mmCIF file of C-alpha atoms and ligand atoms in Angstrom:
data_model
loop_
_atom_site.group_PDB
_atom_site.id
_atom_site.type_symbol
_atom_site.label_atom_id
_atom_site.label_comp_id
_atom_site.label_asym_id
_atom_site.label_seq_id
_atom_site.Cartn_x
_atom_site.Cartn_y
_atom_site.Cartn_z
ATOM 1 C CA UNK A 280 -6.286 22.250 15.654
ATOM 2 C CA UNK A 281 -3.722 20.186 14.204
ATOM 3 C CA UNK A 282 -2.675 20.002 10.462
ATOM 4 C CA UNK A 283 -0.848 16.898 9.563
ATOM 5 C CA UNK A 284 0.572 15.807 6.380
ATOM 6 C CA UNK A 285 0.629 11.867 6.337
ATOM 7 C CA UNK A 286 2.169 8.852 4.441
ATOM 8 C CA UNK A 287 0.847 5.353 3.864
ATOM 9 C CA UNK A 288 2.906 2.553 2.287
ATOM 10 C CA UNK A 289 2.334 -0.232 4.523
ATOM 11 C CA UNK A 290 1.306 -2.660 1.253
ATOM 12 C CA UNK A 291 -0.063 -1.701 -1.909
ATOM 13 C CA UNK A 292 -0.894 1.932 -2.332
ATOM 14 C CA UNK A 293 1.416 4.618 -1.854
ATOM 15 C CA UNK A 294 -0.652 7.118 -0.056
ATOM 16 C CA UNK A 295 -0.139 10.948 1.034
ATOM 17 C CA UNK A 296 -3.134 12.921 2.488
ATOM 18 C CA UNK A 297 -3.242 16.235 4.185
ATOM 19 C CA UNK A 298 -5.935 15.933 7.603
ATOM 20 C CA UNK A 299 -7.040 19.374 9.857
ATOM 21 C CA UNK A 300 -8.266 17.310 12.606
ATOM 22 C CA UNK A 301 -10.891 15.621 10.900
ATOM 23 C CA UNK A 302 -11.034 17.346 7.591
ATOM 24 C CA UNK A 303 -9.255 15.826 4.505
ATOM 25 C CA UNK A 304 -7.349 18.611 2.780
ATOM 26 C CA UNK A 305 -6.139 16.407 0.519
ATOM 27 C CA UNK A 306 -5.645 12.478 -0.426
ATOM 28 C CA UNK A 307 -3.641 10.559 -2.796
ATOM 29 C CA UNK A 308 -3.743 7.282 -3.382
ATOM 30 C CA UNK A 309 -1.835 5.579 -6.034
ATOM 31 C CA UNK A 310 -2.302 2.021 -6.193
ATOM 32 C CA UNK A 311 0.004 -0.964 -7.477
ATOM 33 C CA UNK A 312 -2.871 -2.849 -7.980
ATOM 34 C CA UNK A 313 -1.999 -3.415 -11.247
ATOM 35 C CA UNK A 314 1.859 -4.215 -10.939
ATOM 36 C CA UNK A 315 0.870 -6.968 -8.490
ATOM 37 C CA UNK A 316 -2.337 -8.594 -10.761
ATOM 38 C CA UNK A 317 0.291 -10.220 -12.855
ATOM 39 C CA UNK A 318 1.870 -11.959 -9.857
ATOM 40 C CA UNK A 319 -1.550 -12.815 -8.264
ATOM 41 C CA UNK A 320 -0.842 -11.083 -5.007
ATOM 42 C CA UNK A 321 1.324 -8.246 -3.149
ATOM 43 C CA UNK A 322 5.252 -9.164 -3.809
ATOM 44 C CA UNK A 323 6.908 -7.021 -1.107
ATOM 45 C CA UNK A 324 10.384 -6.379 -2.731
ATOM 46 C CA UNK A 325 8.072 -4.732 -6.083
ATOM 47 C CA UNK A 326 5.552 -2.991 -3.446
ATOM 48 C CA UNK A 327 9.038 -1.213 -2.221
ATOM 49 C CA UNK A 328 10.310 -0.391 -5.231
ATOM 50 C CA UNK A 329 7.405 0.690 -6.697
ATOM 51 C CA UNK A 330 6.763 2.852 -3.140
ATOM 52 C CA UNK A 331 10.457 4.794 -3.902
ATOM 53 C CA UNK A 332 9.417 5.668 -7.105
ATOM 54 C CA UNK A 333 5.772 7.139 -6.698
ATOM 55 C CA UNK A 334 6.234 8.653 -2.849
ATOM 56 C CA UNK A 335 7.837 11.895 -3.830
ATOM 57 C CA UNK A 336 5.879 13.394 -6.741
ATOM 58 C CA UNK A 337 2.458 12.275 -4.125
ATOM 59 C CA UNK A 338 3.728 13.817 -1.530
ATOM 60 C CA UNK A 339 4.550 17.170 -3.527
ATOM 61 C CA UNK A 340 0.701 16.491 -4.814
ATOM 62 C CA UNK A 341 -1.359 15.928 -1.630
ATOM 63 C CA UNK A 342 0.829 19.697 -0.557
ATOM 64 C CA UNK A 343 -0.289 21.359 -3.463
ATOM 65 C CA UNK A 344 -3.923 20.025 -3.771
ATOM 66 C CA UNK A 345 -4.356 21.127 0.273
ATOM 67 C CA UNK A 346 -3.274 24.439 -1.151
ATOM 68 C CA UNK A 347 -0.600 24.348 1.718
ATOM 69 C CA UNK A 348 3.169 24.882 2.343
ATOM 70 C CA UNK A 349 5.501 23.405 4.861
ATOM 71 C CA UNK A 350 4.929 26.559 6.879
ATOM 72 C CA UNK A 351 1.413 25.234 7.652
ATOM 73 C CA UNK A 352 1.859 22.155 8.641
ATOM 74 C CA UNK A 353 2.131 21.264 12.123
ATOM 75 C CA UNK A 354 3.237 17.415 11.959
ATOM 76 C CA UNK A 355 4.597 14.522 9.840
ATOM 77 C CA UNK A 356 3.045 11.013 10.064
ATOM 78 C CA UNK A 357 3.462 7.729 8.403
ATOM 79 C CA UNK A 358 2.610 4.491 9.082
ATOM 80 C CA UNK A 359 5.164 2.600 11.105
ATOM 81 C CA UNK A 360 3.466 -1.208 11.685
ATOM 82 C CA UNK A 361 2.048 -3.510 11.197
ATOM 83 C CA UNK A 362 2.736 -3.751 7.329
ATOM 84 C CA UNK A 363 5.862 -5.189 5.052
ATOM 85 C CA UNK A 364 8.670 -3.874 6.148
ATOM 86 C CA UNK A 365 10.342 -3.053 3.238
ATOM 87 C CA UNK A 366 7.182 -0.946 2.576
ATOM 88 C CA UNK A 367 6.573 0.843 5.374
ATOM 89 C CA UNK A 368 10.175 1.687 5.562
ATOM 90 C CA UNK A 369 9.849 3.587 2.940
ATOM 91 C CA UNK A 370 6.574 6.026 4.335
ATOM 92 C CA UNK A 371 8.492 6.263 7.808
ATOM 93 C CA UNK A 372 11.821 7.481 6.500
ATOM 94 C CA UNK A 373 10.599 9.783 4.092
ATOM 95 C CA UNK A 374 8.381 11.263 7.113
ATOM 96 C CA UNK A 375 11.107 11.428 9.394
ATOM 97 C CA UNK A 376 13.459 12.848 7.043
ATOM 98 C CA UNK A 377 10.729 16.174 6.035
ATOM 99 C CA UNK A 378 10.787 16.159 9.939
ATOM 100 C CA UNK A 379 14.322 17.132 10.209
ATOM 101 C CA UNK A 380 14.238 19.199 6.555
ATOM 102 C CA UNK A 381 10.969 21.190 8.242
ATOM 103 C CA UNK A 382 11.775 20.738 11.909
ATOM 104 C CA UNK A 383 8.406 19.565 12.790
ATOM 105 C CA UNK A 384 7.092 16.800 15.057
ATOM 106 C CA UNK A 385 6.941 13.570 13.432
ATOM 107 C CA UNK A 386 4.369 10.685 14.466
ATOM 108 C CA UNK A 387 4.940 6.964 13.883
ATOM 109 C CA UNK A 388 1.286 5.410 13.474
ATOM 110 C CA UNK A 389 -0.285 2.108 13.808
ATOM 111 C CA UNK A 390 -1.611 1.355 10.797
ATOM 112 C CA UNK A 391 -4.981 -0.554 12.285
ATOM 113 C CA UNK A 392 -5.564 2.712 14.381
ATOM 114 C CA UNK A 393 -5.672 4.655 11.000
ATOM 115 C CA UNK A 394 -8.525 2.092 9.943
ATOM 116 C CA UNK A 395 -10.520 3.531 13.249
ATOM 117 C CA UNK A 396 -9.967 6.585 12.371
ATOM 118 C CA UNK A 397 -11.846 6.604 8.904
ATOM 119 C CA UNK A 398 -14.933 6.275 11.367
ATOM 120 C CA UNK A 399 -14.016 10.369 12.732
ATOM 121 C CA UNK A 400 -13.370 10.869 8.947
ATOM 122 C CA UNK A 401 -16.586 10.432 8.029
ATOM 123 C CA UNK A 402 -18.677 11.336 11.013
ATOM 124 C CA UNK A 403 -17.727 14.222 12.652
ATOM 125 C CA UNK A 404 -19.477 13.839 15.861
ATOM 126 C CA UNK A 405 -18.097 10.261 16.670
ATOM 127 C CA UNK A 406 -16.879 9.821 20.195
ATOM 128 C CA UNK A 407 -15.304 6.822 21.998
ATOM 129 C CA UNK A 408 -16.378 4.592 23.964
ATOM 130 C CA UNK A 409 -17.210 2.612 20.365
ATOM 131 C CA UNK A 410 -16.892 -0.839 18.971
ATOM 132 C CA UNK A 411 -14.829 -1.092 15.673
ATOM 133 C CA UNK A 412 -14.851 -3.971 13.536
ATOM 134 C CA UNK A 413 -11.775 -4.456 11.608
ATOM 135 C CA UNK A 414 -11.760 -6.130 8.572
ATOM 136 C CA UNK A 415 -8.472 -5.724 6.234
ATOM 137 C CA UNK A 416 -6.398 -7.981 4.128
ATOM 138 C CA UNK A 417 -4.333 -8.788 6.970
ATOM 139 C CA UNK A 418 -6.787 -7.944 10.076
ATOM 140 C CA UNK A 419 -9.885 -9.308 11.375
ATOM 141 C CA UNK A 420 -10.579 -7.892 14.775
ATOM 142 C CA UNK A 421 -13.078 -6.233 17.064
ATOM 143 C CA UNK A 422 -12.122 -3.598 19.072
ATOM 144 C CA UNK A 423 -13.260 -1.750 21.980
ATOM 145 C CA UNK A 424 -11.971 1.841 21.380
ATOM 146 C CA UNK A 425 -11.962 3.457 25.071
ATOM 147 C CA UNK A 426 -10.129 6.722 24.270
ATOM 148 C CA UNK A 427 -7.541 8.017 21.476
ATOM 149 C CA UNK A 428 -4.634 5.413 22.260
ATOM 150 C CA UNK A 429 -6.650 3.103 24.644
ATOM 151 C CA UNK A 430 -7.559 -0.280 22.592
ATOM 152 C CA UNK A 431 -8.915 -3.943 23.905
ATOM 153 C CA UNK A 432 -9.272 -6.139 21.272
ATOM 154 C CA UNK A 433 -11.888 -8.454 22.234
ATOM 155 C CA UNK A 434 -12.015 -10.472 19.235
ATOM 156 C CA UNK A 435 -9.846 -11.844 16.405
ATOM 157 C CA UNK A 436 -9.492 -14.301 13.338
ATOM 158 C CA UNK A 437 -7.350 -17.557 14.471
ATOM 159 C CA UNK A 438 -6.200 -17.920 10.837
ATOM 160 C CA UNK A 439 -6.788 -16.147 7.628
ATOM 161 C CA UNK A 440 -7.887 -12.629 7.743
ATOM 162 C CA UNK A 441 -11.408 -12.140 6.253
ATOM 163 C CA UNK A 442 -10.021 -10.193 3.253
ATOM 164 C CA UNK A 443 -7.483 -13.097 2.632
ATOM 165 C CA UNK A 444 -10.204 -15.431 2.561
ATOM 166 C CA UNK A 445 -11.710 -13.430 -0.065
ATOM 167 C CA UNK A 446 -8.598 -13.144 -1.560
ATOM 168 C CA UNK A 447 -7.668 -17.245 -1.497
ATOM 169 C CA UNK A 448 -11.596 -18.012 -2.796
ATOM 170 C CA UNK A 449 -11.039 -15.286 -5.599
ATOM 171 C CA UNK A 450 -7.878 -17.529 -6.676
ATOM 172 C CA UNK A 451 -9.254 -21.150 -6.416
ATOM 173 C CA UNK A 452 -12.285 -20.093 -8.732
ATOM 174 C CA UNK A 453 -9.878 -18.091 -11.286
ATOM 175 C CA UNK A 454 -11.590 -14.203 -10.246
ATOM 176 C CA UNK A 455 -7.984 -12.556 -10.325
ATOM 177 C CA UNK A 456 -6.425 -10.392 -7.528
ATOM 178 C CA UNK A 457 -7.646 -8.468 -5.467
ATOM 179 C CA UNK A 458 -10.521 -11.270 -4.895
ATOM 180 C CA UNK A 459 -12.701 -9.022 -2.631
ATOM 181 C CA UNK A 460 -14.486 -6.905 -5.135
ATOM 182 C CA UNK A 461 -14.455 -9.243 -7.872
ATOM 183 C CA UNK A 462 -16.600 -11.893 -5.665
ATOM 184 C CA UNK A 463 -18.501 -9.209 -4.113
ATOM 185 C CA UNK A 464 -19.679 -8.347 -8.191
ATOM 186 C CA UNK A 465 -20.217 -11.567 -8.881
ATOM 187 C CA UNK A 466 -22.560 -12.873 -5.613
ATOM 188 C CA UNK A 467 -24.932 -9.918 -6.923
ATOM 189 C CA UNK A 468 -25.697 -12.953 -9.298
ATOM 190 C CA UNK A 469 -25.644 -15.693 -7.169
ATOM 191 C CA UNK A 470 -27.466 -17.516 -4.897
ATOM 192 C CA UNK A 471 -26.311 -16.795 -1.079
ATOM 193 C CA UNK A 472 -28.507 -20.382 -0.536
ATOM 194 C CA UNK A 473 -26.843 -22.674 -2.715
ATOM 195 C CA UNK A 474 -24.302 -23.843 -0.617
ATOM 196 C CA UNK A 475 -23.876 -24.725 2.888
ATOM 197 C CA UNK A 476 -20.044 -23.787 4.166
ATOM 198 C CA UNK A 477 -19.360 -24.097 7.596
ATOM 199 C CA UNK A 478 -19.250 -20.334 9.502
ATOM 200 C CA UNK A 479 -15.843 -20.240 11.248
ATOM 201 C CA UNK A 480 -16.692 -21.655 14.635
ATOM 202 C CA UNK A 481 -13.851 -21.166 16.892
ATOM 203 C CA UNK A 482 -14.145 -23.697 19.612
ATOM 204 C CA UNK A 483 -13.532 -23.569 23.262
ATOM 205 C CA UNK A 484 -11.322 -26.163 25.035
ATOM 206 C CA UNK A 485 -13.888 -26.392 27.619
ATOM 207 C CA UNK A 486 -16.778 -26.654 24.937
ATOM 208 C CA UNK A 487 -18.869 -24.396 23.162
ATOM 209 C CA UNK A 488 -17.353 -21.694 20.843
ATOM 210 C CA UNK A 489 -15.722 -18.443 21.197
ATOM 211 C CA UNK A 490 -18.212 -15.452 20.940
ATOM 212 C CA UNK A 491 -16.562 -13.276 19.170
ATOM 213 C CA UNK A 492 -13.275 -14.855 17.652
ATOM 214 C CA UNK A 493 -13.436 -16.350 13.758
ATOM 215 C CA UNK A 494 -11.726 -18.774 11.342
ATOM 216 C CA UNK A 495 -11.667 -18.648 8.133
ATOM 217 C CA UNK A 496 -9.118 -21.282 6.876
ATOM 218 C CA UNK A 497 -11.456 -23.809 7.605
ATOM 219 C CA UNK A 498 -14.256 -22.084 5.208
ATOM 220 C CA UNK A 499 -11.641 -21.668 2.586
ATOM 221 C CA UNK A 500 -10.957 -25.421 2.728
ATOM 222 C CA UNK A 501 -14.480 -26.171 1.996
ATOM 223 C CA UNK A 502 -15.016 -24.175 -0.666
ATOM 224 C CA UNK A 503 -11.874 -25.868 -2.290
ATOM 225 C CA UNK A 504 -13.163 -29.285 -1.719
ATOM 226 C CA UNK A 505 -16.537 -28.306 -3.176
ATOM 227 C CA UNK A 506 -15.004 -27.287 -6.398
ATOM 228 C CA UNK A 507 -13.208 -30.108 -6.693
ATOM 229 C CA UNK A 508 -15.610 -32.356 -6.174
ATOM 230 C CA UNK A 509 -17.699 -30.999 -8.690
ATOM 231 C CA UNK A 510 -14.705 -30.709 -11.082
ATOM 232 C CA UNK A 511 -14.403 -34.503 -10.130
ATOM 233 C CA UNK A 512 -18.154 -35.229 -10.761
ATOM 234 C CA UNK A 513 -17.723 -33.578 -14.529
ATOM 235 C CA UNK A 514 -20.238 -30.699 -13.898
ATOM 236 C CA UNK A 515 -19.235 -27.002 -14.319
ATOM 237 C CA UNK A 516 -18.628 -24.657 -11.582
ATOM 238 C CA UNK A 517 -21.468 -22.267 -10.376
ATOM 239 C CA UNK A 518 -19.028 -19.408 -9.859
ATOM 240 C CA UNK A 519 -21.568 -16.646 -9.026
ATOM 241 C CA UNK A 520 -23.535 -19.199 -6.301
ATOM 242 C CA UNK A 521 -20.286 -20.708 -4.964
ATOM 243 C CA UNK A 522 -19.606 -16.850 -4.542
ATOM 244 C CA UNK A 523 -22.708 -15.639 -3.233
ATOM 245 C CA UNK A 524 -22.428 -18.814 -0.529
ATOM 246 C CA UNK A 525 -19.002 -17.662 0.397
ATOM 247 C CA UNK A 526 -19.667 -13.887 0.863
ATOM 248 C CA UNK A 527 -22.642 -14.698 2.904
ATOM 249 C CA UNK A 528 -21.209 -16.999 5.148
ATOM 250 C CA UNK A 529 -18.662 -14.343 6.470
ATOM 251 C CA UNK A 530 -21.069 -11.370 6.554
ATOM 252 C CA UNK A 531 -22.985 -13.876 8.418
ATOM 253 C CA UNK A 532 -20.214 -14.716 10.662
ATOM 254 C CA UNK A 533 -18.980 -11.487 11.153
ATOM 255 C CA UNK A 534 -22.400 -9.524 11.873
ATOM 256 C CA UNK A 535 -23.130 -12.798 14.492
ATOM 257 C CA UNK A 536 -19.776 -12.076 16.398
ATOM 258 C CA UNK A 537 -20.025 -7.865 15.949
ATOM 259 C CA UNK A 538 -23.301 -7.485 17.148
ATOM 260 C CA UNK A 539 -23.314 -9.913 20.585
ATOM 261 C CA UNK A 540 -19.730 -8.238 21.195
ATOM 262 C CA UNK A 541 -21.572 -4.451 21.235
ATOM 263 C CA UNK A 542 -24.615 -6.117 23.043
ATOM 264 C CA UNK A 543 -22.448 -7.983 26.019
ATOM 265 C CA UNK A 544 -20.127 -4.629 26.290
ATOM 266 C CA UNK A 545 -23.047 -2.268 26.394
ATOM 267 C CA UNK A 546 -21.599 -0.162 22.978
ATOM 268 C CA UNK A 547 -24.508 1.098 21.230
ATOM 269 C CA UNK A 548 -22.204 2.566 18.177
ATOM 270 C CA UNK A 549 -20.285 -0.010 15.949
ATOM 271 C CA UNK A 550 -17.852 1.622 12.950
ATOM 272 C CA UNK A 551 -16.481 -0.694 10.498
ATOM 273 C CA UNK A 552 -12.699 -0.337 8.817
ATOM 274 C CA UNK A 553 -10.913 -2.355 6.574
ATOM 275 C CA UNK A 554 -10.596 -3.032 2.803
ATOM 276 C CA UNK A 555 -13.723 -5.539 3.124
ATOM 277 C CA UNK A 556 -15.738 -2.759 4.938
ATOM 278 C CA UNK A 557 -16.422 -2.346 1.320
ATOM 279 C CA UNK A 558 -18.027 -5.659 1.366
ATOM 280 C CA UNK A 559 -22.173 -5.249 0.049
ATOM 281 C CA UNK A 560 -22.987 -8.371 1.595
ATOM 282 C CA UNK A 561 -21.202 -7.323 5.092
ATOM 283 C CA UNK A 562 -23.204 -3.996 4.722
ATOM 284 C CA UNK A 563 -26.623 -5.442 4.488
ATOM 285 C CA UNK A 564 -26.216 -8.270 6.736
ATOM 286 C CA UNK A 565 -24.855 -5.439 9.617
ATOM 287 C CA UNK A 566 -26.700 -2.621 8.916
ATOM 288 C CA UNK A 567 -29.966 -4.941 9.374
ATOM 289 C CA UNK A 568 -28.989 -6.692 12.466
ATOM 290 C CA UNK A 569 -27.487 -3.325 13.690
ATOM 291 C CA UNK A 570 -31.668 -1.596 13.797
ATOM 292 C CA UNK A 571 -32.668 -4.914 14.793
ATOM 293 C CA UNK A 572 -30.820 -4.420 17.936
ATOM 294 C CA UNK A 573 -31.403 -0.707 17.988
ATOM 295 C CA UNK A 574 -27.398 -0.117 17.484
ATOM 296 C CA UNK A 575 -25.866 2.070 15.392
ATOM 297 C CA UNK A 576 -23.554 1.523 12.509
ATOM 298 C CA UNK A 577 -21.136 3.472 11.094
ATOM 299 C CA UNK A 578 -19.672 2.873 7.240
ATOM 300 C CA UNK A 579 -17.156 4.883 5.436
ATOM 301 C CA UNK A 580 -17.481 5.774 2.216
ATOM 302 C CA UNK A 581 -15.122 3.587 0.384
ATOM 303 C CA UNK A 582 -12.089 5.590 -0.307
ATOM 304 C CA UNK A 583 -11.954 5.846 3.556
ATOM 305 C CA UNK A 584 -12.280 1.888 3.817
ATOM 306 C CA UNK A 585 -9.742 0.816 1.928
ATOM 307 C CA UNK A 586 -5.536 1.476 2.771
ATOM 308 C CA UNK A 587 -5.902 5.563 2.552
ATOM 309 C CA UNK A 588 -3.312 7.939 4.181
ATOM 310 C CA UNK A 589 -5.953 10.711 5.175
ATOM 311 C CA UNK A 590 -7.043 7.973 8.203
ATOM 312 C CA UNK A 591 -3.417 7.746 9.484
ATOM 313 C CA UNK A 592 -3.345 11.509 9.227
ATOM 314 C CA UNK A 593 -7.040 11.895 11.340
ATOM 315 C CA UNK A 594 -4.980 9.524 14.183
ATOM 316 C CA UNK A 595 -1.883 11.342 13.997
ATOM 317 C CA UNK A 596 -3.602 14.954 14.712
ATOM 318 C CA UNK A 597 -5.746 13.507 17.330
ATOM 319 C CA UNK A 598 -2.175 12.492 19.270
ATOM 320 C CA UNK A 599 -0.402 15.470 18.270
ATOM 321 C CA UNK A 600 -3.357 17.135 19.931
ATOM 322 C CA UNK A 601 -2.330 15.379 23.175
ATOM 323 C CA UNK A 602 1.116 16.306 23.040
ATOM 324 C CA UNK A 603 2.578 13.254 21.696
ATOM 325 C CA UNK A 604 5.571 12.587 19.537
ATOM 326 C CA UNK A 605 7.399 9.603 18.241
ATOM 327 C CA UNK A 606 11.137 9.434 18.431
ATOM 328 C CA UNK A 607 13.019 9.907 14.952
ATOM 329 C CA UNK A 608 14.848 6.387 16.126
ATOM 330 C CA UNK A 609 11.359 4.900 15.944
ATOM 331 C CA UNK A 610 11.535 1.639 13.740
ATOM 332 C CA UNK A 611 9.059 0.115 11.266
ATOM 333 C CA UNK A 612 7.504 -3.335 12.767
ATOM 334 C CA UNK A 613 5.603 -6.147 10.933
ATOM 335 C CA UNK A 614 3.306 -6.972 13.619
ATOM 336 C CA UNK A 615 2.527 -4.730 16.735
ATOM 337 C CA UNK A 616 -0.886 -5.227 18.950
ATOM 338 C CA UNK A 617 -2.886 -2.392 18.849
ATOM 339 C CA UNK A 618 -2.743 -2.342 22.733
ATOM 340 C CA UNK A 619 0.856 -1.593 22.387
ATOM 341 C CA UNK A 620 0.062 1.870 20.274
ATOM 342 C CA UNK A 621 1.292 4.303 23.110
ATOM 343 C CA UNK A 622 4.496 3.021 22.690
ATOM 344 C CA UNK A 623 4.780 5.033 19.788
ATOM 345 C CA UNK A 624 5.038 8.177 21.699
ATOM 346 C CA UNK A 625 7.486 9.379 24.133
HETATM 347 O O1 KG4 B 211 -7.644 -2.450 4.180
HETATM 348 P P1 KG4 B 211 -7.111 -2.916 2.852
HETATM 349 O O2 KG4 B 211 -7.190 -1.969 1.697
HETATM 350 O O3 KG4 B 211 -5.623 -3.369 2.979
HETATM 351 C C1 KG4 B 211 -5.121 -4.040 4.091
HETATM 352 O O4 KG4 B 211 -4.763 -3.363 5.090
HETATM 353 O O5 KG4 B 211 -5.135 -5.287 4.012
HETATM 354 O O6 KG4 B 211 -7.896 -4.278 2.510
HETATM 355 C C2 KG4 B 211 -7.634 -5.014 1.346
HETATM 356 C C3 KG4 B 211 -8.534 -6.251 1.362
HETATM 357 C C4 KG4 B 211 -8.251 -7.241 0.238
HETATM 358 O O7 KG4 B 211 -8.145 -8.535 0.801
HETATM 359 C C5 KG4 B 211 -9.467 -7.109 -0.671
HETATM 360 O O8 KG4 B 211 -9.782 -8.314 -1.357
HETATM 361 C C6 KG4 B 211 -10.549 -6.758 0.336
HETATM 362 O O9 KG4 B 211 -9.912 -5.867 1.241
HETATM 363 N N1 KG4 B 211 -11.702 -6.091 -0.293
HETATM 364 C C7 KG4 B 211 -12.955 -6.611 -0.293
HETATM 365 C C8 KG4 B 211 -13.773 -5.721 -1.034
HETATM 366 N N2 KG4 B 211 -12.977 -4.666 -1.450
HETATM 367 C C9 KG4 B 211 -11.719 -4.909 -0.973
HETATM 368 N N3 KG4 B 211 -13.429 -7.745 0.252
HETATM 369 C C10 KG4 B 211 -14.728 -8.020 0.084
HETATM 370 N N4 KG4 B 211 -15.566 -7.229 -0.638
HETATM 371 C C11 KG4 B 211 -15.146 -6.071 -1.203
HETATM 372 N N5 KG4 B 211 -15.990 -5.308 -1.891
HETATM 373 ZN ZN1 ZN B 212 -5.376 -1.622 5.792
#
């Protein structure tokens, strides 16, 4: 039984948690959200600064709300990639540096493995061999999780993540930032009909299309040229149907591509991770065509869904368990495949 404290800062919320295995002692999440609405998106050199100014008095929090001391605690985590790297720097020093102060273990963490690990969060009898479908502001994957460390990811997005799709629509029809949840409030009013959009084909050079890998920037283009020819034809915009159209042509895409993936791989258990986990449409649309198929589907609640650092603090027990251990010379990395997680550890 390992007890972990963890640290999350790999983009927009500063994030401490406290993990036993898979119990959440404790998790704080303080997001910039607001700092960043006024730019329209994340601006990496404020996300650092504004990381070095909340990350002690959360980590001092997420210790006191566990109603634990240092004594207790059997490992340091933090997320060390893929993220900005200004950001994360800031999680993985302050980890590493408590890891000298407290001479514990410390645990560098990939950041997409956290998102799998909501799934043991929330149900405590999960087990791999699973399928996990990935869908973040920077990550749109599905992944075959063999065993704790052990990742094939058998399908990606060519271009835009799904949540930056969200995120580009939300802009071009003036919703704000984040654009997830303010088109996923508006489509409750819109029709999911009104607009054909193409569904992010990606095709093969030897014909036909890719089963399970996605593009978005195509379906992001299309919306664009829709609203602008209406705004050329003089007639307003139908925000809530150009929405609805949008949302449900990714659930729609991404439900297609999740559920032939479990079928062809023989995974009867799908979980879902990401900041557009949150997604209603994605939700209906999977859980549906998840008892059509007689699979099952797994959904954190959506504290768990979104950037959280009780996930990286599930994955770093579950290695600590094992015996690993990162090296305090361990760097932070922008981009790192998720089959390369084991080189984490010594
Ligand atoms: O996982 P996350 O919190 O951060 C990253 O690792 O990227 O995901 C953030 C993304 C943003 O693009 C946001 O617009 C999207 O998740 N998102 C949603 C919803 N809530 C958040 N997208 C669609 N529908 C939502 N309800
Ligand atoms: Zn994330």
């Amino acid at each position: 039984m390992a007890i972990v404290l963890a640290i999350e800062t790999s983009c927009d919320e500063t994030a401490v948690a406290v993990v036993k295995n898979r119990e959440v002692c404790s998790s704080i999440i303080t997001s910039q959200i607001p700092v960043h609405q006024q730019y329209g998106g994340v601006v990496p050199e404020v996300a650092s600064r504004q990381h070095l100014e909340t990350i002690n008095g959360a980590i001092s929090l997420a210790l006191e709300q566990a109603e634990l001391d240092w004594g207790k605690i059997d490992g340091i985590a933090a997320t060390c990639a893929p993220g900005l790297v200004g950001a994360l720097l800031v999680g993985l020093t302050a980890a590493k540096t408590l890891s000298v102060v407290h001479q514990k273990p410390f645990l560098g963490v990939h950041h997409l493995e956290g998102h799998i690990y909501a799934s043991y969060l929330s149900e405590p009898t999960l087990e791999p061999p699973f399928l996990s479908l990935l869908v973040s502001g920077g990550h749109t994957s599905l992944i075959y999780v063999k065993d704790c460390g052990v990742y094939e990811t058998l399908g990606a997005t060519r271009d835009d993540a799904a949540g930056e799709a969200f995120d580009k629509v939300a802009r071009l029809l003036h919703l704000g930032y984040p654009g997830g949840p303010a088109i996923d409030r508006l489509a409750q009013e819109g029709n999911p009909q009104a607009f054909a959009l193409p569904s992010g084909k990606v095709s093969n050079p030897g014909g036909g299309s890719h089963p399970y890998d996605t593009s978005f920037s195509g379906l992001k283009t299309a919306v664009l040229r829709l609203v602008q020819q209406l705004e050329k034809d003089g007639l307003s915009i139908p925000v809530a149907d150009v929405a609805a159209s949008f949302q449900e042509t990714v659930a729609r895409s991404l439900t297609k591509r999740a559920i032939a993936c479990a079928l062809d791989y023989g995974l009867v258990t799908i979980t879902i991770g990401g900041g557009v986990a949150a997604n209603s449409g994605l939700r209906k649309h999977l859980q549906a065509a998840a008892t059509a198929h007689h699979l099952r589907v797994l959904f954190p609640p959506l504290k768990l869904c979104t950037d959280n650092a009780a996930m990286i603090g599930c994955a770093a027990a579950f290695h600590l368990n094992r015996g690993h251990r990162s090296s305090l010379t361990l760097g932070v990395q922008s981009r790192l495949a998720l089959s390369q997680v084991m080189e984490l550890y010594q």
